[in-house]
Coordinates of C-alpha atoms and ligand atoms in Angstrom, one line a residue:
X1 CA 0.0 0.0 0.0
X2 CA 3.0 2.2 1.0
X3 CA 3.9 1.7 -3.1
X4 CA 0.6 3.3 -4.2
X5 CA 1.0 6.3 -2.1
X6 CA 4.6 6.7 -2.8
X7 CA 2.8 6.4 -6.6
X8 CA 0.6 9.0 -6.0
X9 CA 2.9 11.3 -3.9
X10 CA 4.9 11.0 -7.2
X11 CA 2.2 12.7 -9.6
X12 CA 3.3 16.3 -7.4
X13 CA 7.2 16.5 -8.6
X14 CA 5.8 16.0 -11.9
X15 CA 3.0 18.1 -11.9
X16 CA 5.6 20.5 -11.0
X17 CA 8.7 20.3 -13.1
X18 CA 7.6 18.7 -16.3
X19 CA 7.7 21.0 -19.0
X20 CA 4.4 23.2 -19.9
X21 CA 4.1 21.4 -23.7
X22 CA 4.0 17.8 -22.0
X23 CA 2.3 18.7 -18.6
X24 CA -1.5 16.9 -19.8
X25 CA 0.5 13.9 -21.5
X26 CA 2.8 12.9 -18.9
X27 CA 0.3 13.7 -15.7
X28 CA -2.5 11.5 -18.3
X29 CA -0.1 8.7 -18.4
X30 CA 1.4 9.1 -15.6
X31 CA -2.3 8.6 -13.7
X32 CA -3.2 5.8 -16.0
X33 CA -0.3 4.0 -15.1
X34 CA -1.2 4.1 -11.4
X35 CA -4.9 3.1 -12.1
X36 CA -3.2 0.3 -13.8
X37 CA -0.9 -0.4 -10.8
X38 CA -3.8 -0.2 -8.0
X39 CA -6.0 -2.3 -9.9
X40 CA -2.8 -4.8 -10.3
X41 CA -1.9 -4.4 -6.9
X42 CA -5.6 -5.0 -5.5
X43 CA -6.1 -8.4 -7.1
X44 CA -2.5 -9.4 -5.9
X45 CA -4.0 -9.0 -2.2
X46 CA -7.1 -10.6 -3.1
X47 CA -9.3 -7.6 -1.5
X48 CA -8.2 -9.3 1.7
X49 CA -5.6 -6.9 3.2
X50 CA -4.8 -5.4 6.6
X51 CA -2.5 -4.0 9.0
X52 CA -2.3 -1.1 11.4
X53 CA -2.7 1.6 9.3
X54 CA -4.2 0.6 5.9
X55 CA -7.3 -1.9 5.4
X56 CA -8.5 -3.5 1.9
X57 CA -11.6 -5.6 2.1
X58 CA -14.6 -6.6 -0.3
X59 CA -16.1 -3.2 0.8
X60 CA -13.0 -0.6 0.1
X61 CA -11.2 -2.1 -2.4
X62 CA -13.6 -1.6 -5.3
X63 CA -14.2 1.5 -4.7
X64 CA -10.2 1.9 -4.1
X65 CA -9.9 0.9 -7.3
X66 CA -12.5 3.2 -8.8
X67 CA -11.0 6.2 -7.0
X68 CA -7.6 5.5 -8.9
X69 CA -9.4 4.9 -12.3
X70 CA -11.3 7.9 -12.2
X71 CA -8.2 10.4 -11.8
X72 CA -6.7 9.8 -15.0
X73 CA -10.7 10.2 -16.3
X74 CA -10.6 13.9 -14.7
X75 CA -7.4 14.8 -16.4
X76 CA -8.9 13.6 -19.9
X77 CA -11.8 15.4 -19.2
X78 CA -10.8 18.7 -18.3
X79 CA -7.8 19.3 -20.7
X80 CA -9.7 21.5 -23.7
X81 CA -11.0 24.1 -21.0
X82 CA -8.4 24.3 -18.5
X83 CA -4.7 23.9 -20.9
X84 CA -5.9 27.3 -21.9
X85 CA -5.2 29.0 -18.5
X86 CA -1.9 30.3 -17.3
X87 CA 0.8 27.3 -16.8
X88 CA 0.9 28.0 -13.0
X89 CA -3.0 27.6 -12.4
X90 CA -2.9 24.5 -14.5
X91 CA -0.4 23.7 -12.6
X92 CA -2.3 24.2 -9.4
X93 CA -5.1 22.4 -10.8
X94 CA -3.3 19.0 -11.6
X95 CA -2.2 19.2 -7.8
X96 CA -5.3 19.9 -6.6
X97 CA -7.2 17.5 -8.1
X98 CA -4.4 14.9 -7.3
X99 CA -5.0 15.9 -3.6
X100 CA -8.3 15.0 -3.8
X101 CA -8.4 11.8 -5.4
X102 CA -5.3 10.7 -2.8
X103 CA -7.7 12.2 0.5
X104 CA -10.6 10.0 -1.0
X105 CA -8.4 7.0 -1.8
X106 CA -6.8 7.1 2.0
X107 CA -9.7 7.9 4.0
X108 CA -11.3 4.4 1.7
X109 CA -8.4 1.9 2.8
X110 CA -7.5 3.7 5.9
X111 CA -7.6 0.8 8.6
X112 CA -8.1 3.5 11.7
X113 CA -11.9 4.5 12.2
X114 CA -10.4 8.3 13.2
X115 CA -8.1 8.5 10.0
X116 CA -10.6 7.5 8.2
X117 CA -12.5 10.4 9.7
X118 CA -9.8 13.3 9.0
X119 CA -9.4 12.1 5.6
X120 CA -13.0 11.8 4.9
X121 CA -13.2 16.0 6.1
X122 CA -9.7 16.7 4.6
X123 CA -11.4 15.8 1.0
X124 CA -13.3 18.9 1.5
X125 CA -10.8 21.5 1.4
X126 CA -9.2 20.6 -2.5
X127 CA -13.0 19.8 -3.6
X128 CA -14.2 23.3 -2.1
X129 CA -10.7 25.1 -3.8
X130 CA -11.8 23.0 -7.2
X131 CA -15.3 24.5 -6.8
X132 CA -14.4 27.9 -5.9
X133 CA -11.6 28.2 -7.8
X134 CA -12.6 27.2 -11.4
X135 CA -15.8 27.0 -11.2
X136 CA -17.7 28.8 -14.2
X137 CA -20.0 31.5 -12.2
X138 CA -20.3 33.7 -9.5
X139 CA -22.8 31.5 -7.4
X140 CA -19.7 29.2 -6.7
X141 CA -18.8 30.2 -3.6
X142 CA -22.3 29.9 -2.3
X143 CA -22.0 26.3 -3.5
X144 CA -18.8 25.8 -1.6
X145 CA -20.3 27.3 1.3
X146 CA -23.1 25.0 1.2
X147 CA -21.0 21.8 0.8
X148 CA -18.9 22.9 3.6
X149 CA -21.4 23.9 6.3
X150 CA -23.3 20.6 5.7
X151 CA -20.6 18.5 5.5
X152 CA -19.0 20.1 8.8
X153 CA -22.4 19.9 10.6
X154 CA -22.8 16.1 9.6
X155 CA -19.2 15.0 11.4
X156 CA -19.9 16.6 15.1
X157 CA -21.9 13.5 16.4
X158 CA -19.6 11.1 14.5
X159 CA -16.5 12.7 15.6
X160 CA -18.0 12.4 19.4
X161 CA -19.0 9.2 19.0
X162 CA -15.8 7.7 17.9
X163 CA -14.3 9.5 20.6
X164 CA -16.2 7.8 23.1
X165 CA -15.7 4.4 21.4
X166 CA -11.8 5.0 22.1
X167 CA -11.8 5.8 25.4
X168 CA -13.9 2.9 26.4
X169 CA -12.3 0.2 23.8
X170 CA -8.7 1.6 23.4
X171 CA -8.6 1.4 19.5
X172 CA -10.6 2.8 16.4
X173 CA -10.0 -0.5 14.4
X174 CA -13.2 -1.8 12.6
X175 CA -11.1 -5.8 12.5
X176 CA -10.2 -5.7 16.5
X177 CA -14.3 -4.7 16.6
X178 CA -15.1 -7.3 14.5
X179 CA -13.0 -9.8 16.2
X180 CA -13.8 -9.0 19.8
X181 CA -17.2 -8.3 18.4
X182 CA -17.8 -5.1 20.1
X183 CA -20.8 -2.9 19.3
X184 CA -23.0 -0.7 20.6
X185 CA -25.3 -1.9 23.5
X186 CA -28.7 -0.8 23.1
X187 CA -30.0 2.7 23.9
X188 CA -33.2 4.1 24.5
X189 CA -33.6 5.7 21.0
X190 CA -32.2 3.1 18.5
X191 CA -33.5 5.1 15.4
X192 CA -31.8 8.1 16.7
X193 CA -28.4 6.9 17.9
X194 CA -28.5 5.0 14.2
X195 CA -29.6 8.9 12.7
X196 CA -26.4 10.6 14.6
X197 CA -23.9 7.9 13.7
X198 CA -24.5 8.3 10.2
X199 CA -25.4 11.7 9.9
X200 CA -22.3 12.6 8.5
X201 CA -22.7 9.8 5.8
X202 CA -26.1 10.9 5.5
X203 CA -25.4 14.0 4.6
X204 CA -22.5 13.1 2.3
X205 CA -24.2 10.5 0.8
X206 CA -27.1 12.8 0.4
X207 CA -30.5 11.5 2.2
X208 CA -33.4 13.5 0.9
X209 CA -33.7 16.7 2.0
X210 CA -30.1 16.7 3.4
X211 CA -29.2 17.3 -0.5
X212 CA -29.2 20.7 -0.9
X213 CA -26.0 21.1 -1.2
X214 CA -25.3 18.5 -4.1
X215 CA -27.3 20.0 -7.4
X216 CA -25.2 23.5 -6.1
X217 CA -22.2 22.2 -6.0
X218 CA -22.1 20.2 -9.0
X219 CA -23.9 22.7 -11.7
X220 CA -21.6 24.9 -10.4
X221 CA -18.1 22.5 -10.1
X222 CA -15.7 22.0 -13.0
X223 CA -15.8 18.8 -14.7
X224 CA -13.2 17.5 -12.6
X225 CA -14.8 18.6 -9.7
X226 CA -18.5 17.0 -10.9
X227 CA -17.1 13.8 -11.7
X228 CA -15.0 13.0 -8.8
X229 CA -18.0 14.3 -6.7
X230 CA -20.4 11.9 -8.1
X231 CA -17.8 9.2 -8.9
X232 CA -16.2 9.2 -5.3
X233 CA -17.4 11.9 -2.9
X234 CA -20.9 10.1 -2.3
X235 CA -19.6 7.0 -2.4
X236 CA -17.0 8.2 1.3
X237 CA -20.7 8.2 2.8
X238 CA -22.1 5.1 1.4
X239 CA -18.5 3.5 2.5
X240 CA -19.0 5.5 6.0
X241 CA -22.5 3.6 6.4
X242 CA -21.2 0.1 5.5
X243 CA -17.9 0.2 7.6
X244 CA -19.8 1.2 11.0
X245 CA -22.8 -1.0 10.3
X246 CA -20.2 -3.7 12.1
X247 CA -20.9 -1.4 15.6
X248 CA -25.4 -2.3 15.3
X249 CA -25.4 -5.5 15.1
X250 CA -29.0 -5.0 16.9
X251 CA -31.7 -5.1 14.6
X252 CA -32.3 -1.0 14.0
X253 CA -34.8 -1.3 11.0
X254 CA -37.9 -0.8 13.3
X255 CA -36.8 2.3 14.9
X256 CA -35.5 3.8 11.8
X257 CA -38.8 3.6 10.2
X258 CA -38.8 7.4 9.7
X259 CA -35.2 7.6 8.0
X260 CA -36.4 4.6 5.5
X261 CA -40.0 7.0 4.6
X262 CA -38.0 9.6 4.1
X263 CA -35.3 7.8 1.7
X264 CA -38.0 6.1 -0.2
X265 CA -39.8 9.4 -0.7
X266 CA -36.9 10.6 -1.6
X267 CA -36.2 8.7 -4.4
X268 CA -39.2 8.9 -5.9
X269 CA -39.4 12.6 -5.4
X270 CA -35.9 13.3 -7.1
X271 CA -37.0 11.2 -10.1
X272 CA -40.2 13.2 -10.3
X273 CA -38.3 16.3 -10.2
X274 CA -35.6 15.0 -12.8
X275 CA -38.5 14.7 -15.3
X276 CA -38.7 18.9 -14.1
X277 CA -35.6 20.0 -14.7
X278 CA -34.2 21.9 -18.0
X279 CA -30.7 22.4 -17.0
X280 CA -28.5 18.9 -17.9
X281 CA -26.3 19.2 -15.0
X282 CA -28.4 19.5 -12.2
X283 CA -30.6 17.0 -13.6
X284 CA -27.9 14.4 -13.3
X285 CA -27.3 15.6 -9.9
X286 CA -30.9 14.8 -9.5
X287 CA -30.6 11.3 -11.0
X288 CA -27.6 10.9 -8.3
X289 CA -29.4 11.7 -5.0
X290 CA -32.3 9.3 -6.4
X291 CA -29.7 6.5 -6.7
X292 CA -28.1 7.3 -3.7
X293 CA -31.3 7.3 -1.6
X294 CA -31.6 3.8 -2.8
X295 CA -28.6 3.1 -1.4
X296 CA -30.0 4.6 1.9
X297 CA -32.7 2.2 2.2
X298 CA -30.4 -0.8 1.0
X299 CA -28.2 0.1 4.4
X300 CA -31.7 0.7 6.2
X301 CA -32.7 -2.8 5.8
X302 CA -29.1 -4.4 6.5
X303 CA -28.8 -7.6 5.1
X304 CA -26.5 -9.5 3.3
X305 CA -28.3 -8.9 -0.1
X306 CA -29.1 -5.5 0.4
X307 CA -25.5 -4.4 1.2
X308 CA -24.5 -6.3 -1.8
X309 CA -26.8 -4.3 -4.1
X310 CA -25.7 -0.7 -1.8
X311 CA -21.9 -1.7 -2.9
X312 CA -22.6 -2.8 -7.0
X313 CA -24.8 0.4 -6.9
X314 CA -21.8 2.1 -5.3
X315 CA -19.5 1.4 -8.2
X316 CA -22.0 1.3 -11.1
X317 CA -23.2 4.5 -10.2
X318 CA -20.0 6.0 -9.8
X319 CA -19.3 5.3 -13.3
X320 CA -22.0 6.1 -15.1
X321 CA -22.7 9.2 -13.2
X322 CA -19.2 10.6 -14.0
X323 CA -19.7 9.1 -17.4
X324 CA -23.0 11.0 -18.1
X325 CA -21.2 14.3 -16.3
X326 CA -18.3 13.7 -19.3
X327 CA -21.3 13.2 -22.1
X328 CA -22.7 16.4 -20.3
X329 CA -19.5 18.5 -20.6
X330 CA -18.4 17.8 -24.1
X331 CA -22.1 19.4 -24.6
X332 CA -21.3 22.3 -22.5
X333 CA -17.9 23.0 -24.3
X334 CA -19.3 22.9 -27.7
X335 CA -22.2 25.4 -27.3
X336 CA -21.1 26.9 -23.8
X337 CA -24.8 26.1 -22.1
X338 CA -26.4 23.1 -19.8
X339 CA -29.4 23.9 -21.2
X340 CA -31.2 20.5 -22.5
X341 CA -33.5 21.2 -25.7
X342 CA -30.8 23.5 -27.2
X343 CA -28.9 20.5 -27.6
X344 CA -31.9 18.9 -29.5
X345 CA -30.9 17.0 -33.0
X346 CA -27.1 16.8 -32.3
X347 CA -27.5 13.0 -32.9
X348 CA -27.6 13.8 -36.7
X349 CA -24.3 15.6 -35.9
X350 CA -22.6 13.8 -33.9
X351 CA -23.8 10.2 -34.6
X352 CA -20.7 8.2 -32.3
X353 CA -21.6 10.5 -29.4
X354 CA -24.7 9.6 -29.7
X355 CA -23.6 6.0 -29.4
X356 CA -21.8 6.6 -26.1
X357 CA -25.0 8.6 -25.0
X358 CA -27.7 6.0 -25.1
X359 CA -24.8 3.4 -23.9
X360 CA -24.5 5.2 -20.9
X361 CA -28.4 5.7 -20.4
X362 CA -28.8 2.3 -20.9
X363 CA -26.5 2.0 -18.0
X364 CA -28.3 4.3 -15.9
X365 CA -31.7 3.0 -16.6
X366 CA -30.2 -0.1 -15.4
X367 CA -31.0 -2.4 -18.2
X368 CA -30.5 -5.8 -17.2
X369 CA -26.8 -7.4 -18.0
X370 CA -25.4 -3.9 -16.5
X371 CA -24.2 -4.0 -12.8
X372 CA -27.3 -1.2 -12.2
X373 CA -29.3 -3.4 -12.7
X374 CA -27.6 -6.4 -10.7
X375 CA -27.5 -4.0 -7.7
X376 CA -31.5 -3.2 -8.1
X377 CA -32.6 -6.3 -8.2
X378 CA -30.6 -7.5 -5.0
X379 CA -31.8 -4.3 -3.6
X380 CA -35.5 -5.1 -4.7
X381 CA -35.5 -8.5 -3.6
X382 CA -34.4 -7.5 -0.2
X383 CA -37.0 -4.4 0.1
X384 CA -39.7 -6.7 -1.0
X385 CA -38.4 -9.9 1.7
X386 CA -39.0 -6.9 4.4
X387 CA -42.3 -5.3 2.9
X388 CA -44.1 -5.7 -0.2
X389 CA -45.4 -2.6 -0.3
X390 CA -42.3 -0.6 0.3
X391 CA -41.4 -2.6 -2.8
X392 CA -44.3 -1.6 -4.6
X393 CA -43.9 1.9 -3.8
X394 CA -40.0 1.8 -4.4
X395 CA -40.9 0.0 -7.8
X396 CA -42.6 3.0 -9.3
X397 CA -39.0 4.6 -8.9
X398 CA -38.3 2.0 -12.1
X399 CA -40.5 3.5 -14.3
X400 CA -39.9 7.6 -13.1
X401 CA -35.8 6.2 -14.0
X402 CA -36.5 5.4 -17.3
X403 CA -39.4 7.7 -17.8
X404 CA -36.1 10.4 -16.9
X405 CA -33.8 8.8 -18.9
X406 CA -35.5 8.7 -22.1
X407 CA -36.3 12.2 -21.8
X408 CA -32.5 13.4 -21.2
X409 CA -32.0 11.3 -24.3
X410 CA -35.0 12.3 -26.3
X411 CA -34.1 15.6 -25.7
X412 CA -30.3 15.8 -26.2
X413 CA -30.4 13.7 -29.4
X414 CA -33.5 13.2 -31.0
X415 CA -35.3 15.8 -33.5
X416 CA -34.6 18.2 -36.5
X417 CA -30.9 19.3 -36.5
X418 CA -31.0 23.0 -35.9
X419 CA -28.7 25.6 -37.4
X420 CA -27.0 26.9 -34.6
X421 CA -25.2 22.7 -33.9
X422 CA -23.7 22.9 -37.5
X423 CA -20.4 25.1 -36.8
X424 CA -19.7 23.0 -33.7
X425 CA -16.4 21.0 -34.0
X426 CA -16.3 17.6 -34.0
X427 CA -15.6 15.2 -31.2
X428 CA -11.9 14.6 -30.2
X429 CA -10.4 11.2 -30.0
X430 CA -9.5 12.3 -26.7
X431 CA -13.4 12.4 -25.4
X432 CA -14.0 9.3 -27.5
X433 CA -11.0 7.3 -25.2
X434 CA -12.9 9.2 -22.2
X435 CA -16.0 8.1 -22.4
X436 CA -14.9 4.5 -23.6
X437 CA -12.8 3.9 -20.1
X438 CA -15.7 4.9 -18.4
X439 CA -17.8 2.0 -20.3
X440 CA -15.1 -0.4 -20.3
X441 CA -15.1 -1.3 -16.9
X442 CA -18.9 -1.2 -16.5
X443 CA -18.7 -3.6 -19.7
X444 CA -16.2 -5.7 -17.7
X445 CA -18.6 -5.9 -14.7
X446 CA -21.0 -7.5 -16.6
X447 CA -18.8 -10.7 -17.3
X448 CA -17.6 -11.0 -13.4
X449 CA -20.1 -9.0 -11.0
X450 CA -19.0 -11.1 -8.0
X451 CA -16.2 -8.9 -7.7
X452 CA -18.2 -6.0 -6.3
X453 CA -20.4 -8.4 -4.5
X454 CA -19.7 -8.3 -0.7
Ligands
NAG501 C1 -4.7 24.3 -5.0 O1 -5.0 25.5 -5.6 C2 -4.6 26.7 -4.8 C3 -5.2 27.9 -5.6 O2 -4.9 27.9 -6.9 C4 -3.1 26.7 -4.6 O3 -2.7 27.8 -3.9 C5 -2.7 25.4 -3.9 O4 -1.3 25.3 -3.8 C6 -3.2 24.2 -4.6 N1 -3.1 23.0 -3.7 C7 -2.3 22.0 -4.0 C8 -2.3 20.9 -3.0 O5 -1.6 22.0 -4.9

């Protein structure tokens, strides 16, 4: 593990010092070759890995893994809009983004409960400088404020509680818990203590109407910044949820009755609202807190199966989320708006793009062979094992997802081609290589899904 930090630690000096004409290139392959080494080095240990300070299991080493794909995926994806800057605030930018992926990737496989908790804050400073700092207008600092006062509000009850864990058990390490089997004896207010253990997940994750701060921060991020939020920000809380579910081994799912309305309501009412919205981004920000939310009531009902689903929707949704973000930029580059309908008839323009668009929506729509829909049918199966009528009611979220889908591809693709889509130039091989490494692995999934399975 030491080796892929020493890997990443390596992207600064040559973020740095290598000359402005090859700075994208060498960072590019650079990052690729890590990806390559991590996912090497993962399978060598067999997602079964752990010592005092670092911790690789079925739950953070996909997710590992994603966090070092995706960086290489950010550079790709941000080159045509940001190489035009000064050579210093690229410069800054590269290390930036670097220092994100790397406070993601440690607070995943960190094996301490409390580094796990600094790294999981520290990934808000360089995601709040990406926003702020390059983001296109004036409303970004709002956003940043946002993501920072709900993020910071979220980690006070964690932060307490872990503290109180270590002072009674003398260590923060989820495998002594696991061996020893400590957890939490039972309170008075199960739901609640659940609520303010995970609130900081919850928030981070999002749980309706704890979102706010998402469809902010992402119309407002870079692509960089969008991508690695939906790829691998939400997925810290999702992470968060699974690795202190070891502490309640109690049956919660009664008490938490309220948390498990709210999440399904929320996923239905964030698909409803998808079908509202005009602006591309924030629509797919939409489509994230709906998925997300599922994810919620996967953890909700704890079971084998259900935390299955929570992790293969984990990693499906982290790449087609910061796949559609990519499909969603290259739109925004070419005719400098996220609005949806003026995008209408660039199929007949840009017929390969269009390929990669309804490849992607089929992924999000969660078509069967895709891992999408692997993960909703475990999740299904599970929801409708503890009530057939949540699963009726979570159901209807099947057909608001492709009801949404469809439209975003209705009416980004479809219809006459309009004059003002003519003089736009043509796709780069660059975004074509972008958006196939974000299908390849999905692709891959397909063949061997008991990868991600926990
Ligand atoms: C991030 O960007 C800021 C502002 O451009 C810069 O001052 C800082 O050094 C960068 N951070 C890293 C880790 O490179």
């Amino acid at each position: 593990m030491l080796m892929m930090i020493f890997a990443w630690l390596s992207l600064f000096p040559t973020t740095l010092l290598s000359p402005p004409k090859y700075l994208w290139s060498t960072t590019t392959a650079q990052g690729f070759s890590i990806a390559f080494m991590s996912i090497y080095w993962f399978f060598l240990q067999d997602f079964n890995f752990a010592d005092s300070l670092f911790f690789i299991d079925k739950i953070s080493g996909p997710l590992a893994i994603l966090t070092c794909w995706l960086f290489p995926l950010t550079l790709l994806a941000s080159q045509s809009k940001i190489s035009l800057e000064p050579i210093n605030r690229q410069r800054s930018y590269i290390a930036n983004s670097t220092f994100l992926q790397l406070t993601t990737l440690l607070a995943f496989t960190a094996s301490d409960l409390m580094l796990f908790f600094v790294f999981f804050e520290a990934s808000l400073v360089p995601t709040m400088i990406i926003i702020a700092r390059w983001g296109a207008q004036e409303r970004r600092l709002e956003a940043g404020m946002y993501i920072a006062f709900y993020t910071m509000l979220g980690a006070v009850p964690f932060n307490l509680y872990l503290t109180k864990i270590y002072s009674t058990h003398g260590s923060l390490l989820p495998t002594l818990m696991f061996t020893f089997s400590i957890n939490q004896q039972s309170t008075n207010y199960p739901g609640l203590f659940w609520l303010m253990l995970n609130v900081a997940f919850l928030v981070k994750l999002p749980l309706y109407c704890l979102h706010l701060w998402l469809p902010k921060a992402h119309v407002e991020a870079p692509i960089a910044g969008s991508m690695v939020l939906a790829g691998t920000l939400l997925k810290l809380g999702g992470y968060g949820i699974l690795r202190t579910s070891i502490f309640l081994q109690e049956d919660t799912l009664n008490s938490t009755l309220f948390l498990m309305l709210i999440a399904i309501l929320g996923i239905l009412a964030t698909a409803l609202l998808c079908l509202r919205q005009t602006d591309l981004k924030s629509l797919i920000a939409m489509s994230s807190v709906s998925h997300m939310n599922l994810v919620v009531v996967a953890a909700l009902i704890s079971t084998q199966w259900s935390y299955s689903g929570a992790m293969v929707m984990m990693i499906a949704h982290g790449l087609t989320s910061s796949a559609l973000f990519c499909l969603a930029n290259t739109a925004y580059e070419r005719t400098n708006s996220r609005t949806m309908v003026l995008l209408r008839g660039s199929m007949l323009i840009f017929p390969l793009a269009n390929a990669w668009w309804l490849i992607v929506i089929l992924f999000n729509m969660a078509i069967p062979p895709t891992p999408s829909f692997i993960s909703e049918l475990l999740i299904m199966i599970s929801l409708f094992n503890w009530s057939p009528l949540a699963f009726l009611v979570v159901a209807l979220n099947l057909v608001f997802t492709t009801a949404y889908t469809l439209y975003v591809l209705w009416s980004t693709q479809r219809g006459p081609l309009p004059n003002h889509l003519k003089t736009l130039f043509p796709f780069h091989i660059r975004e074509h290589i972008l958006l196939f490494s974000h299908i390849l692995p999905g692709l891959l999934l397909i063949l061997k899904p008991e990868l991600i399975l926990l």
